[in-house]
């Protein structure tokens, strides 16, 4: 089936640094999402994105977070600066219309 | 806010036995709940197993079934005879029609099927 790719699979950075997580969504999809899962906890919605704009963001989507998809390339999540509590697995998803979201394998972010 | 509860964190079942994984939900957002089961097999990404968007309807896939019970606010996952290849993590999830398609997930249930 359609695949969503995420690069890198694991990122280790020092607190205060900037990090960009990359997502290669399914080619004809129009809606894009980021979810966050802290170890041992539920996967939680961060943000969704359509037509170049953020549609909705949760309270977990702090001011230090930003998303973009320049020129239809990767859908990115940038965190600047990072904090210890940002350590988690971040999942990207995309969908053509509503309902069925296709998920990537996740990027494990470790902030030291 | 909306929430999804899976009461079992881990379930172990012998091959060919029946399975039920419980899921209940609470939807406080304005709009109509849509219900999903996602599965993550070892080493793979999350994938949709089945979805039901109309109350009273049943969804099925790969021998699994779940019925959208609006009165009980439940969406339990069942299978009559599990196989070792069904070992995975199962997530119940909810979205709201008109709610920007964001998913609210349960905690996940690790299913181990022993031969």
PDB file of C-alpha atoms in Angstrom:
ATOM      1  CA  UNK A   1       0.000   0.000   0.000  1.00  0.00           C
ATOM      2  CA  UNK A   2       0.950   3.669   0.003  1.00  0.00           C
ATOM      3  CA  UNK A   3       3.961   4.472   2.166  1.00  0.00           C
ATOM      4  CA  UNK A   4       4.879   7.477   4.239  1.00  0.00           C
ATOM      5  CA  UNK A   5       8.600   7.811   4.896  1.00  0.00           C
ATOM      6  CA  UNK A   6      10.263   9.615   7.789  1.00  0.00           C
ATOM      7  CA  UNK A   7      13.839  10.782   7.956  1.00  0.00           C
ATOM      8  CA  UNK A   8      15.788  10.246  10.153  1.00  0.00           C
ATOM      9  CA  UNK A   9      14.588   7.227  12.119  1.00  0.00           C
ATOM     10  CA  UNK A  10      16.464   8.382  15.207  1.00  0.00           C
ATOM     11  CA  UNK A  11      17.897  11.784  16.139  1.00  0.00           C
ATOM     12  CA  UNK A  12      19.928  12.635  19.216  1.00  0.00           C
ATOM     13  CA  UNK A  13      20.570  16.295  19.994  1.00  0.00           C
ATOM     14  CA  UNK A  14      21.547  18.542  22.864  1.00  0.00           C
ATOM     15  CA  UNK A  15      18.914  20.620  24.612  1.00  0.00           C
ATOM     16  CA  UNK A  16      18.598  24.061  23.073  1.00  0.00           C
ATOM     17  CA  UNK A  17      19.581  22.985  19.586  1.00  0.00           C
ATOM     18  CA  UNK A  18      17.276  23.085  16.598  1.00  0.00           C
ATOM     19  CA  UNK A  19      15.965  19.910  14.987  1.00  0.00           C
ATOM     20  CA  UNK A  20      14.018  19.290  11.789  1.00  0.00           C
ATOM     21  CA  UNK A  21      12.056  16.113  11.318  1.00  0.00           C
ATOM     22  CA  UNK A  22      11.258  15.211   7.729  1.00  0.00           C
ATOM     23  CA  UNK A  23       8.251  13.426   6.333  1.00  0.00           C
ATOM     24  CA  UNK A  24       7.786  12.235   2.762  1.00  0.00           C
ATOM     25  CA  UNK A  25       4.001  11.818   2.460  1.00  0.00           C
ATOM     26  CA  UNK A  26       2.026   9.783  -0.075  1.00  0.00           C
ATOM     27  CA  UNK A  27       2.361  11.616  -3.369  1.00  0.00           C
ATOM     28  CA  UNK A  28      -1.252  12.643  -4.077  1.00  0.00           C
ATOM     29  CA  UNK A  29      -2.255  13.322  -0.481  1.00  0.00           C
ATOM     30  CA  UNK A  30      -3.519  16.730   0.535  1.00  0.00           C
ATOM     31  CA  UNK A  31      -3.644  16.637   4.335  1.00  0.00           C
ATOM     32  CA  UNK A  32      -0.664  16.203   6.607  1.00  0.00           C
ATOM     33  CA  UNK A  33      -0.367  15.521  10.322  1.00  0.00           C
ATOM     34  CA  UNK A  34       2.138  15.180  13.147  1.00  0.00           C
ATOM     35  CA  UNK A  35       1.535  13.109  16.263  1.00  0.00           C
ATOM     36  CA  UNK A  36       3.747  12.730  19.334  1.00  0.00           C
ATOM     37  CA  UNK A  37       4.153   9.667  21.534  1.00  0.00           C
ATOM     38  CA  UNK A  38       6.139   9.834  24.736  1.00  0.00           C
ATOM     39  CA  UNK A  39       7.415   6.435  25.896  1.00  0.00           C
ATOM     40  CA  UNK A  40       4.651   4.550  27.695  1.00  0.00           C
ATOM     41  CA  UNK A  41       1.981   7.100  26.844  1.00  0.00           C
ATOM     42  CA  UNK A  42      -0.711   7.545  24.214  1.00  0.00           C
ATOM     43  CA  UNK A  43      -0.028   8.904  20.760  1.00  0.00           C
ATOM     44  CA  UNK A  44      -1.295  12.495  20.730  1.00  0.00           C
ATOM     45  CA  UNK A  45      -2.221  14.877  17.941  1.00  0.00           C
ATOM     46  CA  UNK A  46       0.101  17.827  17.444  1.00  0.00           C
ATOM     47  CA  UNK A  47      -0.951  19.604  14.260  1.00  0.00           C
ATOM     48  CA  UNK A  48      -2.524  19.211  10.853  1.00  0.00           C
ATOM     49  CA  UNK A  49      -1.795  21.060   7.645  1.00  0.00           C
ATOM     50  CA  UNK A  50      -3.654  21.618   4.398  1.00  0.00           C
ATOM     51  CA  UNK A  51      -3.122  23.868   1.411  1.00  0.00           C
ATOM     52  CA  UNK A  52      -0.058  25.441   2.934  1.00  0.00           C
ATOM     53  CA  UNK A  53      -1.680  26.294   6.241  1.00  0.00           C
ATOM     54  CA  UNK A  54      -2.035  24.933   9.741  1.00  0.00           C
ATOM     55  CA  UNK A  55      -5.640  23.871  10.195  1.00  0.00           C
ATOM     56  CA  UNK A  56      -5.533  22.989  13.878  1.00  0.00           C
ATOM     57  CA  UNK A  57      -2.892  22.592  16.552  1.00  0.00           C
ATOM     58  CA  UNK A  58      -3.114  21.078  19.995  1.00  0.00           C
ATOM     59  CA  UNK A  59      -1.827  22.496  23.247  1.00  0.00           C
ATOM     60  CA  UNK A  60       1.249  20.265  22.799  1.00  0.00           C
ATOM     61  CA  UNK A  61       2.234  22.313  19.747  1.00  0.00           C
ATOM     62  CA  UNK A  62       4.361  24.850  21.577  1.00  0.00           C
ATOM     63  CA  UNK A  63       5.571  28.177  20.176  1.00  0.00           C
ATOM     64  CA  UNK A  64       8.932  26.523  19.542  1.00  0.00           C
ATOM     65  CA  UNK A  65       7.310  24.188  16.988  1.00  0.00           C
ATOM     66  CA  UNK A  66       6.671  24.998  13.340  1.00  0.00           C
ATOM     67  CA  UNK A  67       5.580  23.056  10.270  1.00  0.00           C
ATOM     68  CA  UNK A  68       5.882  23.654   6.561  1.00  0.00           C
ATOM     69  CA  UNK A  69       5.850  21.925   3.221  1.00  0.00           C
ATOM     70  CA  UNK A  70       7.818  24.124   0.847  1.00  0.00           C
ATOM     71  CA  UNK A  71       7.069  23.529  -2.864  1.00  0.00           C
ATOM     72  CA  UNK A  72       5.393  20.173  -2.275  1.00  0.00           C
ATOM     73  CA  UNK A  73       8.526  18.523  -0.952  1.00  0.00           C
ATOM     74  CA  UNK A  74       9.002  17.131   2.544  1.00  0.00           C
ATOM     75  CA  UNK A  75       6.499  18.002   5.228  1.00  0.00           C
ATOM     76  CA  UNK A  76       8.701  19.136   8.111  1.00  0.00           C
ATOM     77  CA  UNK A  77       8.386  19.643  11.836  1.00  0.00           C
ATOM     78  CA  UNK A  78      10.948  22.021  13.255  1.00  0.00           C
ATOM     79  CA  UNK A  79      11.615  22.478  16.953  1.00  0.00           C
ATOM     80  CA  UNK A  80      13.716  25.492  17.938  1.00  0.00           C
ATOM     81  CA  UNK A  81      14.963  25.418  20.618  1.00  0.00           C
ATOM     82  CA  UNK A  82      14.475  21.874  21.855  1.00  0.00           C
ATOM     83  CA  UNK A  83      13.727  20.979  25.474  1.00  0.00           C
ATOM     84  CA  UNK A  84      14.097  17.751  27.428  1.00  0.00           C
ATOM     85  CA  UNK A  85      10.338  17.156  27.329  1.00  0.00           C
ATOM     86  CA  UNK A  86      10.447  17.062  23.532  1.00  0.00           C
ATOM     87  CA  UNK A  87      12.009  13.598  23.695  1.00  0.00           C
ATOM     88  CA  UNK A  88       9.448  11.303  22.086  1.00  0.00           C
ATOM     89  CA  UNK A  89       8.617   9.440  18.895  1.00  0.00           C
ATOM     90  CA  UNK A  90       7.089  11.728  16.295  1.00  0.00           C
ATOM     91  CA  UNK A  91       4.776  10.207  13.710  1.00  0.00           C
ATOM     92  CA  UNK A  92       3.878  11.831  10.447  1.00  0.00           C
ATOM     93  CA  UNK A  93       0.673  10.958   8.603  1.00  0.00           C
ATOM     94  CA  UNK A  94      -1.012  11.994   5.378  1.00  0.00           C
ATOM     95  CA  UNK A  95      -4.446  11.548   3.843  1.00  0.00           C
ATOM     96  CA  UNK A  96      -6.046  12.314   0.507  1.00  0.00           C
ATOM     97  CA  UNK A  97      -9.358  13.361   1.972  1.00  0.00           C
ATOM     98  CA  UNK A  98     -10.845  12.600   5.351  1.00  0.00           C
ATOM     99  CA  UNK A  99     -10.800   9.416   7.384  1.00  0.00           C
ATOM    100  CA  UNK A 100      -7.905   7.235   6.315  1.00  0.00           C
ATOM    101  CA  UNK A 101      -4.556   8.503   7.446  1.00  0.00           C
ATOM    102  CA  UNK A 102      -1.389   6.715   6.384  1.00  0.00           C
ATOM    103  CA  UNK A 103       1.362   6.783   8.985  1.00  0.00           C
ATOM    104  CA  UNK A 104       5.128   6.795   8.769  1.00  0.00           C
ATOM    105  CA  UNK A 105       7.313   4.572  10.971  1.00  0.00           C
ATOM    106  CA  UNK A 106       8.201   7.444  13.287  1.00  0.00           C
ATOM    107  CA  UNK A 107      11.299   9.429  14.224  1.00  0.00           C
ATOM    108  CA  UNK A 108      12.642   8.837  17.709  1.00  0.00           C
ATOM    109  CA  UNK A 109      13.923  12.143  19.074  1.00  0.00           C
ATOM    110  CA  UNK A 110      16.216  12.086  22.087  1.00  0.00           C
ATOM    111  CA  UNK A 111      17.063  15.439  23.675  1.00  0.00           C
ATOM    112  CA  UNK A 112      20.007  15.314  26.083  1.00  0.00           C
TER     113      UNK A 112
ATOM    114  CA  UNK B   1     -12.049  16.882  25.422  1.00  0.00           C
ATOM    115  CA  UNK B   2     -12.467  13.670  23.468  1.00  0.00           C
ATOM    116  CA  UNK B   3     -10.911  10.486  24.851  1.00  0.00           C
ATOM    117  CA  UNK B   4     -10.485   6.801  24.067  1.00  0.00           C
ATOM    118  CA  UNK B   5      -9.895   4.104  26.675  1.00  0.00           C
ATOM    119  CA  UNK B   6      -8.462   0.648  26.138  1.00  0.00           C
ATOM    120  CA  UNK B   7      -8.525  -1.188  29.436  1.00  0.00           C
ATOM    121  CA  UNK B   8      -6.037  -3.929  28.544  1.00  0.00           C
ATOM    122  CA  UNK B   9      -2.432  -2.913  28.080  1.00  0.00           C
ATOM    123  CA  UNK B  10      -1.357  -6.441  27.215  1.00  0.00           C
ATOM    124  CA  UNK B  11      -3.283  -9.515  26.135  1.00  0.00           C
ATOM    125  CA  UNK B  12      -1.912 -13.030  25.630  1.00  0.00           C
ATOM    126  CA  UNK B  13      -4.007 -15.545  23.721  1.00  0.00           C
ATOM    127  CA  UNK B  14      -3.305 -19.051  22.472  1.00  0.00           C
ATOM    128  CA  UNK B  15      -3.465 -19.617  18.739  1.00  0.00           C
ATOM    129  CA  UNK B  16      -6.956 -20.488  17.406  1.00  0.00           C
ATOM    130  CA  UNK B  17      -8.649 -19.014  20.514  1.00  0.00           C
ATOM    131  CA  UNK B  18     -11.010 -16.054  20.415  1.00  0.00           C
ATOM    132  CA  UNK B  19     -10.027 -12.483  21.188  1.00  0.00           C
ATOM    133  CA  UNK B  20     -11.731  -9.348  22.407  1.00  0.00           C
ATOM    134  CA  UNK B  21      -9.968  -6.030  23.000  1.00  0.00           C
ATOM    135  CA  UNK B  22     -12.155  -3.475  24.717  1.00  0.00           C
ATOM    136  CA  UNK B  23     -12.469   0.131  23.582  1.00  0.00           C
ATOM    137  CA  UNK B  24     -14.756   2.826  24.930  1.00  0.00           C
ATOM    138  CA  UNK B  25     -14.829   6.454  23.927  1.00  0.00           C
ATOM    139  CA  UNK B  26     -16.051   9.821  25.083  1.00  0.00           C
ATOM    140  CA  UNK B  27     -16.788  12.460  22.470  1.00  0.00           C
ATOM    141  CA  UNK B  28     -17.458  15.948  23.784  1.00  0.00           C
ATOM    142  CA  UNK B  29     -16.634  17.828  20.587  1.00  0.00           C
ATOM    143  CA  UNK B  30     -19.477  19.019  18.375  1.00  0.00           C
ATOM    144  CA  UNK B  31     -19.875  16.621  15.481  1.00  0.00           C
ATOM    145  CA  UNK B  32     -20.273  12.949  14.747  1.00  0.00           C
ATOM    146  CA  UNK B  33     -17.718  10.389  16.033  1.00  0.00           C
ATOM    147  CA  UNK B  34     -15.916   8.156  13.567  1.00  0.00           C
ATOM    148  CA  UNK B  35     -14.186   5.091  14.976  1.00  0.00           C
ATOM    149  CA  UNK B  36     -11.049   3.249  13.914  1.00  0.00           C
ATOM    150  CA  UNK B  37      -8.770   0.381  14.803  1.00  0.00           C
ATOM    151  CA  UNK B  38      -5.127   0.776  13.814  1.00  0.00           C
ATOM    152  CA  UNK B  39      -2.448  -1.915  14.102  1.00  0.00           C
ATOM    153  CA  UNK B  40       1.330  -1.812  14.318  1.00  0.00           C
ATOM    154  CA  UNK B  41       3.066  -5.049  13.409  1.00  0.00           C
ATOM    155  CA  UNK B  42       6.636  -5.563  14.657  1.00  0.00           C
ATOM    156  CA  UNK B  43       9.044  -3.412  12.676  1.00  0.00           C
ATOM    157  CA  UNK B  44       6.312  -1.691  10.684  1.00  0.00           C
ATOM    158  CA  UNK B  45       4.398   1.581  10.771  1.00  0.00           C
ATOM    159  CA  UNK B  46       0.869   2.114  12.020  1.00  0.00           C
ATOM    160  CA  UNK B  47      -1.755   0.965   9.540  1.00  0.00           C
ATOM    161  CA  UNK B  48      -5.522   1.137   9.415  1.00  0.00           C
ATOM    162  CA  UNK B  49      -7.207  -2.154  10.245  1.00  0.00           C
ATOM    163  CA  UNK B  50     -10.852  -1.098  10.006  1.00  0.00           C
ATOM    164  CA  UNK B  51     -13.112   1.910  10.350  1.00  0.00           C
ATOM    165  CA  UNK B  52     -16.810   2.556  10.980  1.00  0.00           C
ATOM    166  CA  UNK B  53     -18.367   5.993  10.579  1.00  0.00           C
ATOM    167  CA  UNK B  54     -22.044   5.140  11.185  1.00  0.00           C
ATOM    168  CA  UNK B  55     -23.471   4.089  14.536  1.00  0.00           C
ATOM    169  CA  UNK B  56     -24.806   0.542  14.568  1.00  0.00           C
ATOM    170  CA  UNK B  57     -22.595  -0.581  11.700  1.00  0.00           C
ATOM    171  CA  UNK B  58     -19.890  -3.235  11.855  1.00  0.00           C
ATOM    172  CA  UNK B  59     -16.495  -3.046  10.245  1.00  0.00           C
ATOM    173  CA  UNK B  60     -14.375  -6.065   9.385  1.00  0.00           C
ATOM    174  CA  UNK B  61     -10.929  -6.834   8.020  1.00  0.00           C
ATOM    175  CA  UNK B  62      -8.531  -9.784   8.141  1.00  0.00           C
ATOM    176  CA  UNK B  63     -10.996 -11.727  10.312  1.00  0.00           C
ATOM    177  CA  UNK B  64     -11.321  -8.899  12.850  1.00  0.00           C
ATOM    178  CA  UNK B  65     -14.659  -7.197  13.547  1.00  0.00           C
ATOM    179  CA  UNK B  66     -15.805  -4.187  15.517  1.00  0.00           C
ATOM    180  CA  UNK B  67     -19.287  -2.738  15.964  1.00  0.00           C
ATOM    181  CA  UNK B  68     -19.926   0.946  16.591  1.00  0.00           C
ATOM    182  CA  UNK B  69     -22.206   0.936  19.651  1.00  0.00           C
ATOM    183  CA  UNK B  70     -23.385   4.486  20.238  1.00  0.00           C
ATOM    184  CA  UNK B  71     -25.463   3.658  23.345  1.00  0.00           C
ATOM    185  CA  UNK B  72     -22.562   1.961  25.103  1.00  0.00           C
ATOM    186  CA  UNK B  73     -19.984   4.306  23.502  1.00  0.00           C
ATOM    187  CA  UNK B  74     -17.951   1.230  22.660  1.00  0.00           C
ATOM    188  CA  UNK B  75     -16.036  -0.153  19.691  1.00  0.00           C
ATOM    189  CA  UNK B  76     -14.615  -3.478  20.866  1.00  0.00           C
ATOM    190  CA  UNK B  77     -12.343  -5.453  18.549  1.00  0.00           C
ATOM    191  CA  UNK B  78     -13.046  -9.174  18.186  1.00  0.00           C
ATOM    192  CA  UNK B  79     -11.675 -12.135  16.336  1.00  0.00           C
ATOM    193  CA  UNK B  80     -13.010 -15.677  16.499  1.00  0.00           C
ATOM    194  CA  UNK B  81      -9.697 -17.468  15.972  1.00  0.00           C
ATOM    195  CA  UNK B  82      -6.366 -15.664  16.276  1.00  0.00           C
ATOM    196  CA  UNK B  83      -3.145 -16.598  14.526  1.00  0.00           C
ATOM    197  CA  UNK B  84       0.429 -16.072  15.595  1.00  0.00           C
ATOM    198  CA  UNK B  85       0.772 -13.471  12.806  1.00  0.00           C
ATOM    199  CA  UNK B  86      -1.832 -11.315  14.584  1.00  0.00           C
ATOM    200  CA  UNK B  87       0.722 -10.489  17.289  1.00  0.00           C
ATOM    201  CA  UNK B  88       0.969  -6.698  17.187  1.00  0.00           C
ATOM    202  CA  UNK B  89      -0.075  -3.522  18.990  1.00  0.00           C
ATOM    203  CA  UNK B  90      -3.696  -2.490  18.424  1.00  0.00           C
ATOM    204  CA  UNK B  91      -4.924   1.084  18.827  1.00  0.00           C
ATOM    205  CA  UNK B  92      -8.517   2.254  19.004  1.00  0.00           C
ATOM    206  CA  UNK B  93      -9.001   5.793  17.713  1.00  0.00           C
ATOM    207  CA  UNK B  94     -11.670   8.439  17.249  1.00  0.00           C
ATOM    208  CA  UNK B  95     -12.145  11.417  14.985  1.00  0.00           C
ATOM    209  CA  UNK B  96     -15.021  13.860  14.749  1.00  0.00           C
ATOM    210  CA  UNK B  97     -16.723  14.681  11.461  1.00  0.00           C
ATOM    211  CA  UNK B  98     -15.938  18.299  10.720  1.00  0.00           C
ATOM    212  CA  UNK B  99     -13.152  18.232  13.277  1.00  0.00           C
ATOM    213  CA  UNK B 100     -10.187  18.607  10.932  1.00  0.00           C
ATOM    214  CA  UNK B 101      -9.686  14.847  10.871  1.00  0.00           C
ATOM    215  CA  UNK B 102      -7.432  14.718  13.937  1.00  0.00           C
ATOM    216  CA  UNK B 103      -7.295  11.330  15.618  1.00  0.00           C
ATOM    217  CA  UNK B 104      -7.581  10.708  19.361  1.00  0.00           C
ATOM    218  CA  UNK B 105      -5.909   7.419  20.265  1.00  0.00           C
ATOM    219  CA  UNK B 106      -6.282   4.917  23.053  1.00  0.00           C
ATOM    220  CA  UNK B 107      -3.277   3.671  24.976  1.00  0.00           C
ATOM    221  CA  UNK B 108      -2.771   0.658  22.746  1.00  0.00           C
ATOM    222  CA  UNK B 109      -3.040  -3.065  23.523  1.00  0.00           C
ATOM    223  CA  UNK B 110      -0.120  -5.396  22.936  1.00  0.00           C
ATOM    224  CA  UNK B 111      -1.444  -8.705  21.641  1.00  0.00           C
ATOM    225  CA  UNK B 112       0.779 -11.756  21.954  1.00  0.00           C
ATOM    226  CA  UNK B 113      -0.466 -14.934  20.314  1.00  0.00           C
ATOM    227  CA  UNK B 114       1.306 -18.042  21.527  1.00  0.00           C
ATOM    228  CA  UNK B 115       1.445 -21.198  19.434  1.00  0.00           C
TER     229      UNK B 115
END
